[in-house]
Amino acid sequence: MKKYFLLSLFLVNGFFGFSQPLQTAENILKFGEELYSKGNYQEAIVQFNKCVVIFKKSENSQLLGKTYNNLGRAFSQIGKSEEALANYLASLDISKQRNDSLSISKTYKNIGTLYEEQRDFDNAMHYYIRSFEIAKLKNDLSIMADCQNNMGIIYEQKENYQKALELYSSALKIYKKKGDEQRISMVFNNLAIVYKYLKNYPEAIKNYNAALALSEKLGDKFMLAANQTNLGNVYALIGDYKKSLELCSLANKNAKEIDAKEVIIESYDGMSTAYEKLNQFPEAIKYRKLYELEKESFINL
């Protein structure tokens, strides 16, 4: 399963001493962020829009800018790119008025992510570079690393694998320094994909295993299942179909527990291929049918 991990950011809230309406709005904002983190993007948008009304009335520009940024991320997640960009630009205008360099940098990065998701790599790179330059001036290592990771994906898509490896490796050093295990796991995954393209399968396996260990430690079942599928696919490439089957079966089990449709589909594909190569044709046919059914169902969602 070729799954890259792009990184976008919420803006940080630094407010104290709210009046009662602002306290209520801040609670709504936090509730919206909780909904977002659980993947309930539509309801998160409803809550964020409530906050926009309150923060406009109170002329609280910092929280208004933060809320617009959050709306941008939520709209991006449901594929509404125009609405996402409009909210990011609204957030950006406020951050510029406030001379808030780090918020500007974060929003530039989020706009870059939006363009990258649309495969508009030139615009994406433009915003990542602007974000990175500000973050470097402010010595914000986390934003710098996020930009490097995301730029690495662009170079990977353009088949400039050495540049992608260079950027991923730089990001990884920063994440290790910060102790950010979630992001370390994501970069290991991205490194493994490049090594797989380069047919350096030992390095691909090494990096997928590193990602796998961290996702297991963090209790991140999606990442665990995705990395099991990815690793299973590499073992298939080197002809170890028993190991591939073992990993894809584990991925299928874990993905079903969290209803991760894409991973379920990819794991069925891997299982079918492995059974076919092991000459277990009834099982190969069974899982190929399951793969086709799940894929059709997913496309029609």
GROMACS .gro file of C-alpha atoms in nm, residues 91-220:
model
  130
   91SER     CA    1  -0.632   3.290   0.858
   92LEU     CA    2  -0.321   3.412   0.677
   93ASP     CA    3  -0.453   3.769   0.647
   94ILE     CA    4  -0.517   3.784   1.020
   95SER     CA    5  -0.173   3.641   1.105
   96LYS     CA    6  -0.008   3.900   0.878
   97GLN     CA    7  -0.203   4.182   1.044
   98ARG     CA    8  -0.084   4.055   1.381
   99ASN     CA    9   0.277   4.006   1.263
  100ASP     CA   10   0.251   3.647   1.389
  101SER     CA   11   0.536   3.488   1.195
  102LEU     CA   12   0.492   3.132   1.321
  103SER     CA   13   0.120   3.129   1.243
  104ILE     CA   14   0.203   3.259   0.895
  105SER     CA   15   0.457   2.979   0.854
  106LYS     CA   16   0.209   2.714   0.968
  107THR     CA   17  -0.063   2.839   0.736
  108TYR     CA   18   0.177   2.854   0.441
  109LYS     CA   19   0.258   2.490   0.512
  110ASN     CA   20  -0.109   2.396   0.531
  111ILE     CA   21  -0.173   2.570   0.197
  112GLY     CA   22   0.122   2.377   0.054
  113THR     CA   23  -0.033   2.053   0.178
  114LEU     CA   24  -0.364   2.146   0.014
  115TYR     CA   25  -0.194   2.203  -0.321
  116GLU     CA   26   0.011   1.885  -0.286
  117GLU     CA   27  -0.305   1.681  -0.229
  118GLN     CA   28  -0.432   1.827  -0.560
  119ARG     CA   29  -0.099   1.729  -0.722
  120ASP     CA   30  -0.024   2.094  -0.794
  121PHE     CA   31   0.337   2.039  -0.697
  122ASP     CA   32   0.473   2.377  -0.813
  123ASN     CA   33   0.236   2.575  -0.591
  124ALA     CA   34   0.286   2.328  -0.308
  125MET     CA   35   0.663   2.367  -0.324
  126HIS     CA   36   0.629   2.747  -0.337
  127TYR     CA   37   0.436   2.753  -0.009
  128TYR     CA   38   0.655   2.492   0.161
  129ILE     CA   39   0.967   2.696   0.084
  130ARG     CA   40   0.805   3.013   0.223
  131SER     CA   41   0.697   2.824   0.534
  132PHE     CA   42   1.040   2.666   0.578
  133GLU     CA   43   1.224   2.999   0.543
  134ILE     CA   44   1.015   3.165   0.815
  135ALA     CA   45   1.043   2.861   1.043
  136LYS     CA   46   1.420   2.859   0.997
  137LEU     CA   47   1.443   3.228   1.094
  138LYS     CA   48   1.233   3.154   1.403
  139ASN     CA   49   1.423   2.830   1.474
  140ASP     CA   50   1.100   2.628   1.476
  141LEU     CA   51   1.240   2.283   1.408
  142SER     CA   52   0.902   2.108   1.397
  143ILE     CA   53   0.769   2.321   1.110
  144MET     CA   54   1.101   2.288   0.929
  145ALA     CA   55   1.083   1.909   0.953
  146ASP     CA   56   0.720   1.897   0.841
  147CYS     CA   57   0.808   2.102   0.533
  148GLN     CA   58   1.105   1.877   0.457
  149ASN     CA   59   0.887   1.567   0.486
  150ASN     CA   60   0.622   1.711   0.255
  151MET     CA   61   0.876   1.840   0.003
  152GLY     CA   62   1.032   1.495   0.008
  153ILE     CA   63   0.702   1.350  -0.112
  154ILE     CA   64   0.698   1.595  -0.403
  155TYR     CA   65   1.050   1.497  -0.509
  156GLU     CA   66   0.950   1.133  -0.473
  157GLN     CA   67   0.649   1.186  -0.700
  158LYS     CA   68   0.884   1.349  -0.952
  159GLU     CA   69   1.112   1.043  -0.923
  160ASN     CA   70   1.399   1.246  -0.780
  161TYR     CA   71   1.458   0.977  -0.520
  162GLN     CA   72   1.795   1.096  -0.393
  163LYS     CA   73   1.655   1.441  -0.311
  164ALA     CA   74   1.355   1.276  -0.143
  165LEU     CA   75   1.587   1.063   0.072
  166GLU     CA   76   1.789   1.370   0.164
  167LEU     CA   77   1.481   1.561   0.279
  168TYR     CA   78   1.327   1.267   0.465
  169SER     CA   79   1.657   1.204   0.643
  170SER     CA   80   1.679   1.570   0.751
  171ALA     CA   81   1.322   1.559   0.881
  172LEU     CA   82   1.392   1.233   1.064
  173LYS     CA   83   1.690   1.384   1.250
  174ILE     CA   84   1.472   1.667   1.377
  175TYR     CA   85   1.186   1.440   1.482
  176LYS     CA   86   1.430   1.216   1.669
  177LYS     CA   87   1.574   1.520   1.843
  178LYS     CA   88   1.222   1.628   1.940
  179GLY     CA   89   1.120   1.275   2.040
  180ASP     CA   90   0.812   1.291   1.815
  181GLU     CA   91   0.750   0.919   1.768
  182GLN     CA   92   0.433   0.961   1.559
  183ARG     CA   93   0.619   1.163   1.300
  184ILE     CA   94   0.928   0.942   1.321
  185SER     CA   95   0.706   0.648   1.228
  186MET     CA   96   0.558   0.838   0.933
  187VAL     CA   97   0.902   0.931   0.796
  188PHE     CA   98   1.026   0.573   0.829
  189ASN     CA   99   0.726   0.475   0.615
  190ASN     CA  100   0.808   0.742   0.356
  191LEU     CA  101   1.176   0.638   0.348
  192ALA     CA  102   1.073   0.276   0.294
  193ILE     CA  103   0.861   0.370  -0.008
  194VAL     CA  104   1.161   0.538  -0.173
  195TYR     CA  105   1.387   0.242  -0.104
  196LYS     CA  106   1.123   0.013  -0.253
  197TYR     CA  107   1.120   0.223  -0.571
  198LEU     CA  108   1.500   0.202  -0.580
  199LYS     CA  109   1.468  -0.178  -0.538
  200ASN     CA  110   1.679  -0.156  -0.225
  201TYR     CA  111   1.456  -0.407  -0.050
  202PRO     CA  112   1.673  -0.463   0.261
  203GLU     CA  113   1.653  -0.089   0.341
  204ALA     CA  114   1.281  -0.084   0.262
  205ILE     CA  115   1.223  -0.374   0.503
  206LYS     CA  116   1.441  -0.210   0.768
  207ASN     CA  117   1.245   0.117   0.753
  208TYR     CA  118   0.903  -0.050   0.740
  209ASN     CA  119   0.999  -0.257   1.044
  210ALA     CA  120   1.104   0.059   1.227
  211ALA     CA  121   0.770   0.222   1.140
  212LEU     CA  122   0.586  -0.094   1.241
  213ALA     CA  123   0.753  -0.109   1.582
  214LEU     CA  124   0.666   0.252   1.658
  215SER     CA  125   0.305   0.225   1.542
  216GLU     CA  126   0.265  -0.080   1.767
  217LYS     CA  127   0.422   0.106   2.060
  218LEU     CA  128   0.194   0.406   2.004
  219GLY     CA  129  -0.117   0.190   1.970
  220ASP     CA  130  -0.187   0.340   1.627
   0.00000   0.00000   0.00000
